[in-house]
C-alpha cells in the first residue's frame, strides 16, 4: 500500500527555547522511524507552504496577519504561556499546514492511498482566533477544509488519539455537521475541554479517559466510543491527529498506552477507511514528548498505515 510521506527541514528550525518539550529533536525521533528499512520504499516529498487562502479557511485573515507580523527575526516571541515563535517558526508553521493540504491532494488524486505528515509545530490546540498549547495554525482542520473546497468531498472525519483534547479542531468543526471530530484523551488534563456533553452540532464525539487508563481501557473505549460513530458517519476521508503522548513513557500525561496500541488503533482506522473512504487516510503528527516512545509509536503507526 502506497503511503506518501510529507516533511520539511524547516520544521526543525522552529525552536521554542531550551527545555521546551516541543523541541526539534522530536522530529528527528520521527525521522528515525521513517529511516527504518521497512519504510525505505515510501515516497517522500518536501511539504509546500500552505497558502494564505488555505489557512484562512480556518483562521480569520486578521489572525494570519497578526502571526506573520509578530514572527521575530531574532529571539523568541511568546504567543501564550507555552507557545512561542523563533525566527524559523512562521516558515515551519506554513510547511506544517501545507504538508496536510498536499497530503490531502495526494490521496484525493490517487497518487497514494494514505499519507503521513512528519511536521511541527503541531496544530490541534490552535483555535480559529487563538494560538495555544504549542500550536500556531490548526494543520488538520486546514487540511479538512482544503479537502472540501478543492476536492468537493463532504463528509470528513478527524480522529484524534493525542492524549490532549484537540480544543482547536473541535472549535473549528463545532457548527459544521459534515465535519466529524472524534477524540480520545486523558481527563482531567490540559486544556480542560473535551467533556462527553460537548457535542457541537452532533458531530463532536469526546471519549475522555481517566489518568492511568491502560491498553485494555483504551481499546475498549475506542471500540465502544470511536469506531461505531465513524461507521455511522461513513466519512469520505479519514484524517488522524497522530499524537503519541498517551504512551506510558510520555512525561506530559498519565495514560499507560503501549507501542502496540498505536498499531492496533491505526489498523482499526484503516478498516474504517477501506469500508467508507476508498482507503483514504491523511495522518499528521501532533504531540509525543518521549523520544524513544515517539520513534517506536511512529513505527507502529506507519506499519499499520502501510499494511
Ligand atoms: Zn498532546
PDB file of C-alpha atoms and ligand atoms in Angstrom:
ATOM      1  CA  UNK A   1       0.000   0.000   0.000  1.00  0.00           C
ATOM      2  CA  UNK A   2       1.470   3.323  -1.038  1.00  0.00           C
ATOM      3  CA  UNK A   3       1.868   5.757   1.815  1.00  0.00           C
ATOM      4  CA  UNK A   4       3.359   9.135   0.906  1.00  0.00           C
ATOM      5  CA  UNK A   5       5.426  10.999   3.483  1.00  0.00           C
ATOM      6  CA  UNK A   6       5.438  14.791   3.656  1.00  0.00           C
ATOM      7  CA  UNK A   7       8.030  16.597   5.731  1.00  0.00           C
ATOM      8  CA  UNK A   8      10.329  19.618   5.557  1.00  0.00           C
ATOM      9  CA  UNK A   9      13.640  20.596   7.125  1.00  0.00           C
ATOM     10  CA  UNK A  10      12.089  23.977   8.011  1.00  0.00           C
ATOM     11  CA  UNK A  11      10.105  22.137  10.677  1.00  0.00           C
ATOM     12  CA  UNK A  12      13.410  21.557  12.522  1.00  0.00           C
ATOM     13  CA  UNK A  13      14.085  25.312  12.692  1.00  0.00           C
ATOM     14  CA  UNK A  14      11.088  26.118  14.906  1.00  0.00           C
ATOM     15  CA  UNK A  15      12.706  26.320  18.337  1.00  0.00           C
ATOM     16  CA  UNK A  16      10.807  27.479  21.413  1.00  0.00           C
ATOM     17  CA  UNK A  17      13.889  27.554  23.637  1.00  0.00           C
ATOM     18  CA  UNK A  18      15.995  25.272  25.811  1.00  0.00           C
ATOM     19  CA  UNK A  19      13.987  22.880  27.943  1.00  0.00           C
ATOM     20  CA  UNK A  20      10.759  23.212  25.941  1.00  0.00           C
ATOM     21  CA  UNK A  21       9.225  19.746  25.454  1.00  0.00           C
ATOM     22  CA  UNK A  22       8.030  20.535  21.900  1.00  0.00           C
ATOM     23  CA  UNK A  23      11.563  20.579  20.537  1.00  0.00           C
ATOM     24  CA  UNK A  24      13.243  19.914  17.185  1.00  0.00           C
ATOM     25  CA  UNK A  25      14.596  16.570  18.446  1.00  0.00           C
ATOM     26  CA  UNK A  26      11.015  15.269  18.325  1.00  0.00           C
ATOM     27  CA  UNK A  27      11.018  15.466  14.556  1.00  0.00           C
ATOM     28  CA  UNK A  28      14.389  13.716  14.452  1.00  0.00           C
ATOM     29  CA  UNK A  29      12.853  10.909  16.532  1.00  0.00           C
ATOM     30  CA  UNK A  30      10.051  10.625  13.975  1.00  0.00           C
ATOM     31  CA  UNK A  31      12.597  10.647  11.155  1.00  0.00           C
ATOM     32  CA  UNK A  32      14.399   7.768  12.877  1.00  0.00           C
ATOM     33  CA  UNK A  33      11.211   5.766  12.367  1.00  0.00           C
ATOM     34  CA  UNK A  34      10.939   6.865   8.733  1.00  0.00           C
ATOM     35  CA  UNK A  35      14.561   5.774   8.205  1.00  0.00           C
ATOM     36  CA  UNK A  36      13.816   2.173   9.166  1.00  0.00           C
ATOM     37  CA  UNK A  37      14.454  -0.257   6.300  1.00  0.00           C
ATOM     38  CA  UNK A  38      10.835  -1.349   6.021  1.00  0.00           C
ATOM     39  CA  UNK A  39       9.844   2.207   5.093  1.00  0.00           C
ATOM     40  CA  UNK A  40      12.728   2.845   2.682  1.00  0.00           C
ATOM     41  CA  UNK A  41      10.448   2.490  -0.333  1.00  0.00           C
ATOM     42  CA  UNK A  42       7.885   5.061   0.765  1.00  0.00           C
ATOM     43  CA  UNK A  43       7.881   8.144  -1.456  1.00  0.00           C
ATOM     44  CA  UNK A  44       8.890  11.310   0.397  1.00  0.00           C
ATOM     45  CA  UNK A  45       8.048  14.834  -0.592  1.00  0.00           C
ATOM     46  CA  UNK A  46       9.023  18.231   0.677  1.00  0.00           C
ATOM     47  CA  UNK A  47       5.996  19.875   2.199  1.00  0.00           C
ATOM     48  CA  UNK A  48       4.941  23.003   0.321  1.00  0.00           C
ATOM     49  CA  UNK A  49       3.956  26.174   2.172  1.00  0.00           C
ATOM     50  CA  UNK A  50       0.250  26.459   2.842  1.00  0.00           C
ATOM     51  CA  UNK A  51      -1.222  29.446   1.072  1.00  0.00           C
ATOM     52  CA  UNK A  52      -2.874  32.243   2.989  1.00  0.00           C
ATOM     53  CA  UNK A  53      -6.129  31.203   1.318  1.00  0.00           C
ATOM     54  CA  UNK A  54      -5.789  27.640   2.648  1.00  0.00           C
ATOM     55  CA  UNK A  55      -5.005  28.813   6.186  1.00  0.00           C
ATOM     56  CA  UNK A  56      -7.799  31.380   6.181  1.00  0.00           C
ATOM     57  CA  UNK A  57     -10.446  28.734   5.591  1.00  0.00           C
ATOM     58  CA  UNK A  58      -9.959  28.056   9.327  1.00  0.00           C
ATOM     59  CA  UNK A  59      -8.360  31.212  10.723  1.00  0.00           C
ATOM     60  CA  UNK A  60      -9.521  34.810  10.119  1.00  0.00           C
ATOM     61  CA  UNK A  61      -7.221  36.883   7.913  1.00  0.00           C
ATOM     62  CA  UNK A  62      -6.565  39.183  10.868  1.00  0.00           C
ATOM     63  CA  UNK A  63      -5.218  36.183  12.803  1.00  0.00           C
ATOM     64  CA  UNK A  64      -2.913  35.106   9.966  1.00  0.00           C
ATOM     65  CA  UNK A  65      -1.617  38.654   9.599  1.00  0.00           C
ATOM     66  CA  UNK A  66      -1.070  39.038  13.347  1.00  0.00           C
ATOM     67  CA  UNK A  67       1.015  35.831  13.427  1.00  0.00           C
ATOM     68  CA  UNK A  68       3.026  36.958  10.403  1.00  0.00           C
ATOM     69  CA  UNK A  69       3.503  40.373  12.000  1.00  0.00           C
ATOM     70  CA  UNK A  70       4.793  39.140  15.386  1.00  0.00           C
ATOM     71  CA  UNK A  71       7.125  36.480  13.907  1.00  0.00           C
ATOM     72  CA  UNK A  72      10.577  37.534  15.144  1.00  0.00           C
ATOM     73  CA  UNK A  73      13.778  37.921  13.146  1.00  0.00           C
ATOM     74  CA  UNK A  74      15.752  37.136  16.288  1.00  0.00           C
ATOM     75  CA  UNK A  75      14.975  35.864  19.761  1.00  0.00           C
ATOM     76  CA  UNK A  76      11.647  34.474  20.903  1.00  0.00           C
ATOM     77  CA  UNK A  77       8.136  35.962  20.943  1.00  0.00           C
ATOM     78  CA  UNK A  78       5.659  34.398  23.367  1.00  0.00           C
ATOM     79  CA  UNK A  79       2.203  33.734  21.894  1.00  0.00           C
ATOM     80  CA  UNK A  80       0.771  32.231  25.069  1.00  0.00           C
ATOM     81  CA  UNK A  81       2.169  30.749  28.272  1.00  0.00           C
ATOM     82  CA  UNK A  82       3.669  27.751  26.499  1.00  0.00           C
ATOM     83  CA  UNK A  83       3.752  28.691  22.804  1.00  0.00           C
ATOM     84  CA  UNK A  84       6.482  30.826  21.291  1.00  0.00           C
ATOM     85  CA  UNK A  85       7.841  31.800  17.882  1.00  0.00           C
ATOM     86  CA  UNK A  86      11.515  31.806  16.906  1.00  0.00           C
ATOM     87  CA  UNK A  87      12.854  33.124  13.590  1.00  0.00           C
ATOM     88  CA  UNK A  88      12.128  29.754  11.929  1.00  0.00           C
ATOM     89  CA  UNK A  89       8.624  29.321  13.318  1.00  0.00           C
ATOM     90  CA  UNK A  90       6.478  31.058  10.718  1.00  0.00           C
ATOM     91  CA  UNK A  91       8.053  29.088   7.880  1.00  0.00           C
ATOM     92  CA  UNK A  92       7.680  25.852   9.878  1.00  0.00           C
ATOM     93  CA  UNK A  93       4.021  26.616  10.564  1.00  0.00           C
ATOM     94  CA  UNK A  94       3.368  27.268   6.863  1.00  0.00           C
ATOM     95  CA  UNK A  95       5.090  23.988   5.903  1.00  0.00           C
ATOM     96  CA  UNK A  96       3.199  22.019   8.578  1.00  0.00           C
ATOM     97  CA  UNK A  97      -0.188  23.200   7.325  1.00  0.00           C
ATOM     98  CA  UNK A  98       0.970  22.878   3.714  1.00  0.00           C
ATOM     99  CA  UNK A  99       2.016  19.271   4.292  1.00  0.00           C
ATOM    100  CA  UNK A 100      -1.502  18.309   5.294  1.00  0.00           C
ATOM    101  CA  UNK A 101      -3.028  20.082   2.281  1.00  0.00           C
ATOM    102  CA  UNK A 102      -0.551  18.381  -0.074  1.00  0.00           C
ATOM    103  CA  UNK A 103      -1.246  15.033   1.599  1.00  0.00           C
ATOM    104  CA  UNK A 104      -4.966  15.569   1.021  1.00  0.00           C
ATOM    105  CA  UNK A 105      -4.260  16.304  -2.652  1.00  0.00           C
ATOM    106  CA  UNK A 106      -2.175  13.126  -2.963  1.00  0.00           C
ATOM    107  CA  UNK A 107      -4.816  10.802  -1.550  1.00  0.00           C
ATOM    108  CA  UNK A 108      -7.646  12.540  -3.400  1.00  0.00           C
ATOM    109  CA  UNK A 109      -5.940  12.410  -6.797  1.00  0.00           C
ATOM    110  CA  UNK A 110      -4.963   8.776  -6.259  1.00  0.00           C
ATOM    111  CA  UNK A 111      -1.162   9.201  -6.128  1.00  0.00           C
ATOM    112  CA  UNK A 112      -1.329   7.379  -2.799  1.00  0.00           C
ATOM    113  CA  UNK A 113      -3.932   5.739  -0.626  1.00  0.00           C
ATOM    114  CA  UNK A 114      -2.600   7.188   2.575  1.00  0.00           C
ATOM    115  CA  UNK A 115      -0.208   9.883   3.694  1.00  0.00           C
ATOM    116  CA  UNK A 116       1.708  10.774   6.836  1.00  0.00           C
ATOM    117  CA  UNK A 117       2.915  14.297   7.613  1.00  0.00           C
ATOM    118  CA  UNK A 118       6.061  14.433   9.768  1.00  0.00           C
ATOM    119  CA  UNK A 119       5.797  18.075  10.747  1.00  0.00           C
ATOM    120  CA  UNK A 120       5.861  20.515  13.633  1.00  0.00           C
ATOM    121  CA  UNK A 121       4.533  22.760  15.125  1.00  0.00           C
ATOM    122  CA  UNK A 122       1.510  20.604  15.897  1.00  0.00           C
ATOM    123  CA  UNK A 123      -1.932  22.098  15.348  1.00  0.00           C
ATOM    124  CA  UNK A 124      -4.873  20.641  17.239  1.00  0.00           C
ATOM    125  CA  UNK A 125      -4.906  23.192  20.083  1.00  0.00           C
ATOM    126  CA  UNK A 126      -4.862  26.203  17.743  1.00  0.00           C
ATOM    127  CA  UNK A 127      -8.336  27.709  17.704  1.00  0.00           C
ATOM    128  CA  UNK A 128      -9.504  29.839  14.775  1.00  0.00           C
ATOM    129  CA  UNK A 129      -8.586  33.043  16.633  1.00  0.00           C
ATOM    130  CA  UNK A 130      -6.068  31.852  19.215  1.00  0.00           C
ATOM    131  CA  UNK A 131      -2.650  30.136  19.225  1.00  0.00           C
ATOM    132  CA  UNK A 132      -2.391  27.716  22.112  1.00  0.00           C
ATOM    133  CA  UNK A 133      -0.621  24.689  23.536  1.00  0.00           C
ATOM    134  CA  UNK A 134       2.462  24.616  21.226  1.00  0.00           C
ATOM    135  CA  UNK A 135       0.170  25.163  18.185  1.00  0.00           C
ATOM    136  CA  UNK A 136       0.047  28.115  15.754  1.00  0.00           C
ATOM    137  CA  UNK A 137      -2.142  27.065  12.796  1.00  0.00           C
ATOM    138  CA  UNK A 138      -4.590  24.157  13.023  1.00  0.00           C
ATOM    139  CA  UNK A 139      -2.942  21.945  10.406  1.00  0.00           C
ATOM    140  CA  UNK A 140      -5.538  19.172  10.319  1.00  0.00           C
ATOM    141  CA  UNK A 141      -8.561  21.486  10.210  1.00  0.00           C
ATOM    142  CA  UNK A 142      -6.884  23.424   7.391  1.00  0.00           C
ATOM    143  CA  UNK A 143      -6.383  20.122   5.547  1.00  0.00           C
ATOM    144  CA  UNK A 144     -10.004  19.086   6.090  1.00  0.00           C
ATOM    145  CA  UNK A 145     -11.379  22.354   4.748  1.00  0.00           C
ATOM    146  CA  UNK A 146      -8.940  22.129   1.838  1.00  0.00           C
ATOM    147  CA  UNK A 147     -10.288  18.649   1.027  1.00  0.00           C
ATOM    148  CA  UNK A 148     -13.793  20.006   0.900  1.00  0.00           C
ATOM    149  CA  UNK A 149     -13.017  23.186  -1.026  1.00  0.00           C
ATOM    150  CA  UNK A 150     -10.579  21.663  -3.504  1.00  0.00           C
ATOM    151  CA  UNK A 151     -11.934  18.150  -3.965  1.00  0.00           C
ATOM    152  CA  UNK A 152     -15.632  18.544  -3.318  1.00  0.00           C
ATOM    153  CA  UNK A 153     -15.967  15.792  -0.752  1.00  0.00           C
ATOM    154  CA  UNK A 154     -18.457  16.369   2.011  1.00  0.00           C
ATOM    155  CA  UNK A 155     -18.069  14.051   4.996  1.00  0.00           C
ATOM    156  CA  UNK A 156     -14.647  14.221   6.618  1.00  0.00           C
ATOM    157  CA  UNK A 157     -13.752  12.657   9.968  1.00  0.00           C
ATOM    158  CA  UNK A 158     -10.793  13.676  12.118  1.00  0.00           C
ATOM    159  CA  UNK A 159      -9.798  11.075  14.712  1.00  0.00           C
ATOM    160  CA  UNK A 160      -7.519  12.479  17.419  1.00  0.00           C
ATOM    161  CA  UNK A 161      -5.760   9.974  19.704  1.00  0.00           C
ATOM    162  CA  UNK A 162      -3.317  12.531  21.131  1.00  0.00           C
ATOM    163  CA  UNK A 163      -3.516  12.406  24.945  1.00  0.00           C
ATOM    164  CA  UNK A 164      -4.730  16.016  24.989  1.00  0.00           C
ATOM    165  CA  UNK A 165      -8.126  17.133  23.764  1.00  0.00           C
ATOM    166  CA  UNK A 166      -7.936  18.972  20.434  1.00  0.00           C
ATOM    167  CA  UNK A 167      -9.921  22.011  21.507  1.00  0.00           C
ATOM    168  CA  UNK A 168      -8.899  23.910  18.375  1.00  0.00           C
ATOM    169  CA  UNK A 169     -10.167  21.294  15.935  1.00  0.00           C
ATOM    170  CA  UNK A 170     -13.357  20.948  17.950  1.00  0.00           C
ATOM    171  CA  UNK A 171     -13.857  24.733  17.802  1.00  0.00           C
ATOM    172  CA  UNK A 172     -13.234  24.837  14.047  1.00  0.00           C
ATOM    173  CA  UNK A 173     -15.703  21.997  13.371  1.00  0.00           C
ATOM    174  CA  UNK A 174     -18.321  22.880  16.033  1.00  0.00           C
ATOM    175  CA  UNK A 175     -21.164  24.161  13.851  1.00  0.00           C
ATOM    176  CA  UNK A 176     -20.477  22.046  10.751  1.00  0.00           C
ATOM    177  CA  UNK A 177     -22.261  18.670  10.777  1.00  0.00           C
ATOM    178  CA  UNK A 178     -20.319  17.394   7.722  1.00  0.00           C
ATOM    179  CA  UNK A 179     -17.036  17.555   9.649  1.00  0.00           C
ATOM    180  CA  UNK A 180     -16.766  14.993  12.443  1.00  0.00           C
ATOM    181  CA  UNK A 181     -14.259  15.299  15.272  1.00  0.00           C
ATOM    182  CA  UNK A 182     -13.694  12.232  17.473  1.00  0.00           C
ATOM    183  CA  UNK A 183     -11.159  12.420  20.309  1.00  0.00           C
ATOM    184  CA  UNK A 184      -9.792  10.073  22.937  1.00  0.00           C
ATOM    185  CA  UNK A 185      -7.875  11.987  25.593  1.00  0.00           C
ATOM    186  CA  UNK A 186      -6.962  11.996  29.260  1.00  0.00           C
ATOM    187  CA  UNK A 187      -9.294  13.912  31.559  1.00  0.00           C
ATOM    188  CA  UNK A 188      -8.601  15.809  33.678  1.00  0.00           C
ATOM    189  CA  UNK A 189      -5.649  17.239  31.742  1.00  0.00           C
ATOM    190  CA  UNK A 190      -4.700  20.305  29.696  1.00  0.00           C
ATOM    191  CA  UNK A 191      -6.553  22.029  28.014  1.00  0.00           C
ATOM    192  CA  UNK A 192      -9.555  21.067  30.185  1.00  0.00           C
ATOM    193  CA  UNK A 193     -12.104  20.758  27.371  1.00  0.00           C
ATOM    194  CA  UNK A 194     -13.368  17.528  25.821  1.00  0.00           C
ATOM    195  CA  UNK A 195     -16.267  16.534  28.061  1.00  0.00           C
ATOM    196  CA  UNK A 196     -18.765  13.998  26.737  1.00  0.00           C
ATOM    197  CA  UNK A 197     -21.521  16.639  26.645  1.00  0.00           C
ATOM    198  CA  UNK A 198     -19.563  18.862  24.222  1.00  0.00           C
ATOM    199  CA  UNK A 199     -21.399  17.697  21.093  1.00  0.00           C
ATOM    200  CA  UNK A 200     -21.285  20.638  18.659  1.00  0.00           C
ATOM    201  CA  UNK A 201     -23.962  20.036  16.046  1.00  0.00           C
ATOM    202  CA  UNK A 202     -23.945  16.318  16.847  1.00  0.00           C
ATOM    203  CA  UNK A 203     -20.614  15.983  15.025  1.00  0.00           C
ATOM    204  CA  UNK A 204     -18.286  16.181  18.034  1.00  0.00           C
ATOM    205  CA  UNK A 205     -17.583  12.957  19.938  1.00  0.00           C
ATOM    206  CA  UNK A 206     -15.399  13.133  23.039  1.00  0.00           C
ATOM    207  CA  UNK A 207     -14.182   9.969  24.759  1.00  0.00           C
ATOM    208  CA  UNK A 208     -12.305  11.039  27.901  1.00  0.00           C
ATOM    209  CA  UNK A 209     -10.134   8.510  29.754  1.00  0.00           C
ATOM    210  CA  UNK A 210      -9.092   8.755  33.411  1.00  0.00           C
ATOM    211  CA  UNK A 211      -5.412   9.038  34.406  1.00  0.00           C
ATOM    212  CA  UNK A 212      -3.670   5.638  34.429  1.00  0.00           C
ATOM    213  CA  UNK A 213      -6.056   4.167  31.842  1.00  0.00           C
ATOM    214  CA  UNK A 214      -4.135   1.355  30.130  1.00  0.00           C
ATOM    215  CA  UNK A 215      -4.222  -0.519  26.815  1.00  0.00           C
ATOM    216  CA  UNK A 216      -7.297  -2.502  27.770  1.00  0.00           C
ATOM    217  CA  UNK A 217      -9.231   0.604  28.802  1.00  0.00           C
ATOM    218  CA  UNK A 218      -8.114   2.493  25.690  1.00  0.00           C
ATOM    219  CA  UNK A 219      -9.046  -0.294  23.276  1.00  0.00           C
ATOM    220  CA  UNK A 220     -12.387  -0.782  24.983  1.00  0.00           C
ATOM    221  CA  UNK A 221     -13.151   2.945  24.725  1.00  0.00           C
ATOM    222  CA  UNK A 222     -12.018   3.031  21.090  1.00  0.00           C
ATOM    223  CA  UNK A 223     -14.189   0.033  20.196  1.00  0.00           C
ATOM    224  CA  UNK A 224     -17.222   1.374  22.022  1.00  0.00           C
ATOM    225  CA  UNK A 225     -16.918   5.129  21.566  1.00  0.00           C
ATOM    226  CA  UNK A 226     -14.930   5.785  18.392  1.00  0.00           C
ATOM    227  CA  UNK A 227     -15.364   3.053  15.766  1.00  0.00           C
ATOM    228  CA  UNK A 228     -19.199   2.807  15.799  1.00  0.00           C
ATOM    229  CA  UNK A 229     -19.715   6.559  15.345  1.00  0.00           C
ATOM    230  CA  UNK A 230     -17.222   6.560  12.471  1.00  0.00           C
ATOM    231  CA  UNK A 231     -19.056   3.665  10.822  1.00  0.00           C
ATOM    232  CA  UNK A 232     -22.332   5.510  11.163  1.00  0.00           C
ATOM    233  CA  UNK A 233     -20.880   8.776   9.822  1.00  0.00           C
ATOM    234  CA  UNK A 234     -19.315   6.969   6.826  1.00  0.00           C
ATOM    235  CA  UNK A 235     -16.559   9.504   6.105  1.00  0.00           C
ATOM    236  CA  UNK A 236     -15.270  10.006   2.566  1.00  0.00           C
ATOM    237  CA  UNK A 237     -11.859  10.868   4.033  1.00  0.00           C
ATOM    238  CA  UNK A 238     -10.359   9.814   7.375  1.00  0.00           C
ATOM    239  CA  UNK A 239      -7.812  12.143   8.942  1.00  0.00           C
ATOM    240  CA  UNK A 240      -5.745  11.330  12.034  1.00  0.00           C
ATOM    241  CA  UNK A 241      -4.336  13.748  14.599  1.00  0.00           C
ATOM    242  CA  UNK A 242      -1.495  11.385  15.466  1.00  0.00           C
ATOM    243  CA  UNK A 243      -0.187  12.444  18.832  1.00  0.00           C
ATOM    244  CA  UNK A 244       1.789   9.766  20.656  1.00  0.00           C
ATOM    245  CA  UNK A 245       1.739  11.300  24.142  1.00  0.00           C
ATOM    246  CA  UNK A 246      -0.760   8.793  25.571  1.00  0.00           C
ATOM    247  CA  UNK A 247       2.208   6.368  25.607  1.00  0.00           C
ATOM    248  CA  UNK A 248       3.134   5.155  29.093  1.00  0.00           C
ATOM    249  CA  UNK A 249       6.624   6.676  28.734  1.00  0.00           C
ATOM    250  CA  UNK A 250       5.366  10.180  27.956  1.00  0.00           C
ATOM    251  CA  UNK A 251       6.312  12.803  30.565  1.00  0.00           C
ATOM    252  CA  UNK A 252       3.372  15.196  29.986  1.00  0.00           C
ATOM    253  CA  UNK A 253       0.449  12.884  30.768  1.00  0.00           C
ATOM    254  CA  UNK A 254      -0.542   9.816  32.752  1.00  0.00           C
ATOM    255  CA  UNK A 255      -2.129   7.366  30.325  1.00  0.00           C
ATOM    256  CA  UNK A 256      -0.479   3.956  30.001  1.00  0.00           C
ATOM    257  CA  UNK A 257      -0.709   3.076  26.317  1.00  0.00           C
ATOM    258  CA  UNK A 258       1.882   0.733  24.844  1.00  0.00           C
ATOM    259  CA  UNK A 259       3.528   0.992  21.433  1.00  0.00           C
ATOM    260  CA  UNK A 260       1.360  -1.830  20.026  1.00  0.00           C
ATOM    261  CA  UNK A 261      -1.785   0.177  20.791  1.00  0.00           C
ATOM    262  CA  UNK A 262      -0.860   2.638  18.036  1.00  0.00           C
ATOM    263  CA  UNK A 263      -0.617  -0.204  15.533  1.00  0.00           C
ATOM    264  CA  UNK A 264      -3.948  -1.580  16.704  1.00  0.00           C
ATOM    265  CA  UNK A 265      -5.811   1.751  16.632  1.00  0.00           C
ATOM    266  CA  UNK A 266      -4.356   2.669  13.235  1.00  0.00           C
ATOM    267  CA  UNK A 267      -5.287  -0.726  11.792  1.00  0.00           C
ATOM    268  CA  UNK A 268      -8.863  -0.221  13.009  1.00  0.00           C
ATOM    269  CA  UNK A 269      -8.961   3.191  11.307  1.00  0.00           C
ATOM    270  CA  UNK A 270      -7.594   1.648   8.101  1.00  0.00           C
ATOM    271  CA  UNK A 271     -10.542  -0.772   8.210  1.00  0.00           C
ATOM    272  CA  UNK A 272     -12.966   2.155   8.594  1.00  0.00           C
ATOM    273  CA  UNK A 273     -11.289   3.982   5.701  1.00  0.00           C
ATOM    274  CA  UNK A 274     -11.438   0.894   3.468  1.00  0.00           C
ATOM    275  CA  UNK A 275     -15.113   0.462   4.258  1.00  0.00           C
ATOM    276  CA  UNK A 276     -16.193   4.050   3.582  1.00  0.00           C
ATOM    277  CA  UNK A 277     -13.423   6.230   2.178  1.00  0.00           C
ATOM    278  CA  UNK A 278     -11.741   4.170  -0.531  1.00  0.00           C
ATOM    279  CA  UNK A 279      -8.960   3.510   1.981  1.00  0.00           C
ATOM    280  CA  UNK A 280      -8.005   7.200   2.091  1.00  0.00           C
ATOM    281  CA  UNK A 281      -6.244   8.359   5.267  1.00  0.00           C
ATOM    282  CA  UNK A 282      -4.240  11.505   5.927  1.00  0.00           C
ATOM    283  CA  UNK A 283      -2.355  11.407   9.224  1.00  0.00           C
ATOM    284  CA  UNK A 284      -0.349  14.199  10.779  1.00  0.00           C
ATOM    285  CA  UNK A 285       1.927  14.374  13.796  1.00  0.00           C
ATOM    286  CA  UNK A 286       0.614  16.173  16.858  1.00  0.00           C
ATOM    287  CA  UNK A 287       2.213  15.579  20.310  1.00  0.00           C
ATOM    288  CA  UNK A 288       4.518  12.947  21.819  1.00  0.00           C
ATOM    289  CA  UNK A 289       7.360  14.042  24.088  1.00  0.00           C
ATOM    290  CA  UNK A 290       9.355  10.939  24.974  1.00  0.00           C
ATOM    291  CA  UNK A 291      11.762  10.468  22.098  1.00  0.00           C
ATOM    292  CA  UNK A 292      12.021   6.674  22.386  1.00  0.00           C
ATOM    293  CA  UNK A 293       8.247   6.281  22.554  1.00  0.00           C
ATOM    294  CA  UNK A 294       7.895   8.679  19.633  1.00  0.00           C
ATOM    295  CA  UNK A 295      10.179   6.615  17.359  1.00  0.00           C
ATOM    296  CA  UNK A 296       8.529   3.337  18.374  1.00  0.00           C
ATOM    297  CA  UNK A 297       4.959   4.658  18.148  1.00  0.00           C
ATOM    298  CA  UNK A 298       5.525   6.293  14.771  1.00  0.00           C
ATOM    299  CA  UNK A 299       6.931   2.976  13.529  1.00  0.00           C
ATOM    300  CA  UNK A 300       3.827   1.152  14.778  1.00  0.00           C
ATOM    301  CA  UNK A 301       1.519   3.741  13.232  1.00  0.00           C
ATOM    302  CA  UNK A 302       3.289   3.643   9.856  1.00  0.00           C
ATOM    303  CA  UNK A 303       3.433  -0.130   9.765  1.00  0.00           C
ATOM    304  CA  UNK A 304      -0.362  -0.251  10.115  1.00  0.00           C
ATOM    305  CA  UNK A 305      -0.833   2.511   7.533  1.00  0.00           C
ATOM    306  CA  UNK A 306       1.349   0.631   5.042  1.00  0.00           C
ATOM    307  CA  UNK A 307      -0.213  -2.792   5.665  1.00  0.00           C
TER     308      UNK A 307
HETATM  309 ZN1  LIG B   1      -0.758  16.199  23.210  1.00  0.00          ZN
END
